Amino acid sequence: MDARLSGLSEPPGTEDGEAAPAGRIEVRERVLRKIARTASASAIGIDSGDVTAHVVDHRGGIAVRVRAPLPVPDLADDLAVGNATSVIDRARALQEDLHTRLTQILGRDVKRVEITIDGARVNRKGRVR
């Protein structure tokens, strides 16, 4: 893949009717990837180092692929397990949230968000001393 993603448009005119300056805006793939990784980690509630993200051109916009573990309740905590949302429902909500966030942050048309849950992070309650 090229070092940058194509499809960035020329800047629109200013609000007062003046034309925007001529030129091109180029955002490198690694920048888009880091933003996708950081936004994903924030939405999931884990460290960004635990997330892998890829951003590619897709049908006039971009597609984002995210791979990360998902926090789950301690299985010994019956109350937390009973109140937990299913992994599929959480992933679907995460997919929608990331679509909205990344479209807003990147200023690009996010056509597709693929999420792969590759592990579980058990949320254990700390001991009270």
C-alpha positions as MATLAB code, in Angstrom:
seq = 'MDARLSGLSEPPGTEDGEAAPAGRIEVRERVLRKIARTASASAIGIDSGDVTAHVVDHRGGIAVRVRAPLPVPDLADDLAVGNATSVIDRARALQEDLHTRLTQILGRDVKRVEITIDGARVNRKGRVR';
ca = [
       0.000    0.000    0.000;
       1.121    3.529   -0.671;
       2.510    5.504    2.260;
      -0.613    7.664    2.198;
      -4.288    7.067    1.603;
      -5.821    8.651   -1.445;
      -9.080   10.502   -1.678;
      -8.436   13.608    0.371;
     -10.217   16.492   -1.289;
      -9.163   20.045   -1.765;
     -10.211   22.207    1.190;
     -13.634   23.852    0.850;
     -14.061   27.615    0.574;
     -14.157   29.684    3.710;
     -17.409   30.709    5.354;
     -17.097   34.324    4.209;
     -17.160   33.243    0.551;
     -13.443   33.573   -0.133;
     -11.727   30.691   -1.858;
      -9.524   28.447    0.241;
      -5.799   28.524   -0.473;
      -4.620   26.264   -3.280;
      -2.741   23.161   -2.295;
      -3.131   19.618   -1.141;
      -3.558   18.095    2.282;
      -1.936   14.736    2.792;
      -2.337   12.626    5.912;
       0.011    9.673    6.159;
      -1.354    6.188    6.737;
       0.545    5.828   10.010;
      -1.242    8.907   11.388;
      -4.664    7.515   10.487;
      -3.669    4.143   11.970;
      -2.521    5.713   15.246;
      -5.722    7.754   15.546;
      -7.805    4.627   14.872;
      -5.811    2.654   17.464;
      -6.079    5.379   20.110;
      -9.810    5.973   19.538;
     -10.451    2.226   19.649;
      -8.534    1.778   22.892;
     -10.428    4.666   24.469;
     -13.800    3.266   23.366;
     -12.954   -0.255   24.571;
     -11.359    0.890   27.819;
      -7.905   -0.651   27.360;
      -4.354    0.568   26.679;
      -3.640    1.574   23.078;
      -0.681   -0.820   23.052;
      -3.183   -3.687   23.241;
      -4.940   -2.607   20.027;
      -3.950   -3.257   16.431;
      -5.581   -1.058   13.789;
      -5.357   -0.945   10.008;
      -6.802    1.759    7.765;
      -7.223    1.213    4.008;
      -8.993    2.879    1.074;
     -12.455    1.408    0.543;
     -15.098    2.447   -2.014;
     -14.378    6.159   -1.969;
     -13.772    6.283    1.776;
     -11.811    4.226    4.252;
     -12.191    0.913    6.016;
     -10.865    0.392    9.529;
      -9.901   -3.007   10.953;
      -9.406   -3.239   14.699;
      -8.090   -6.209   16.683;
      -8.186   -6.042   20.485;
      -9.098   -7.893   23.657;
     -12.406   -7.050   25.304;
     -12.765   -6.377   29.030;
     -15.105   -8.906   30.664;
     -16.312   -9.249   34.241;
     -14.674  -11.676   36.629;
     -16.552  -14.929   36.037;
     -16.559  -15.591   39.786;
     -18.597  -12.405   40.296;
     -22.157  -13.626   39.657;
     -23.660  -10.148   39.974;
     -21.255   -8.628   37.432;
     -21.754  -11.538   35.022;
     -25.537  -11.242   35.353;
     -25.411   -7.517   34.577;
     -22.959   -7.840   31.686;
     -23.916   -7.180   28.079;
     -23.134   -9.978   25.619;
     -19.847   -9.853   23.732;
     -21.688   -9.596   20.398;
     -23.863   -6.693   21.593;
     -20.831   -4.888   23.020;
     -18.868   -5.396   19.803;
     -21.799   -4.111   17.725;
     -22.127   -1.005   19.928;
     -18.361   -0.504   19.752;
     -18.505   -0.763   15.960;
     -21.159    1.965   15.780;
     -19.289    4.168   18.269;
     -16.013    3.837   16.362;
     -17.727    4.613   13.068;
     -19.091    7.857   14.524;
     -15.875    8.827   16.341;
     -13.533    8.089   13.465;
     -15.713    9.796   10.872;
     -15.704   12.913   13.045;
     -12.022   12.825   14.026;
     -10.578   11.840   10.650;
     -12.907   13.955    8.539;
     -13.198   11.033    6.130;
     -16.098    8.834    5.104;
     -15.620    5.644    7.130;
     -17.329    3.009    4.988;
     -16.543   -0.043    7.095;
     -15.428   -0.890   10.632;
     -14.337   -4.476   11.259;
     -13.690   -5.558   14.829;
     -11.916   -8.757   15.831;
     -12.018   -9.630   19.512;
      -8.819  -11.595   20.073;
      -8.920  -12.063   23.818;
     -10.572  -11.190   27.076;
      -9.330   -8.962   29.862;
     -10.878   -9.972   33.144;
     -11.832   -7.056   35.343;
     -10.963   -8.244   38.820;
     -12.008   -6.342   41.866;
      -9.110   -5.247   44.010;
      -8.841   -6.278   47.626;
     -10.080   -3.885   50.238;
      -7.474   -3.443   52.959;
];
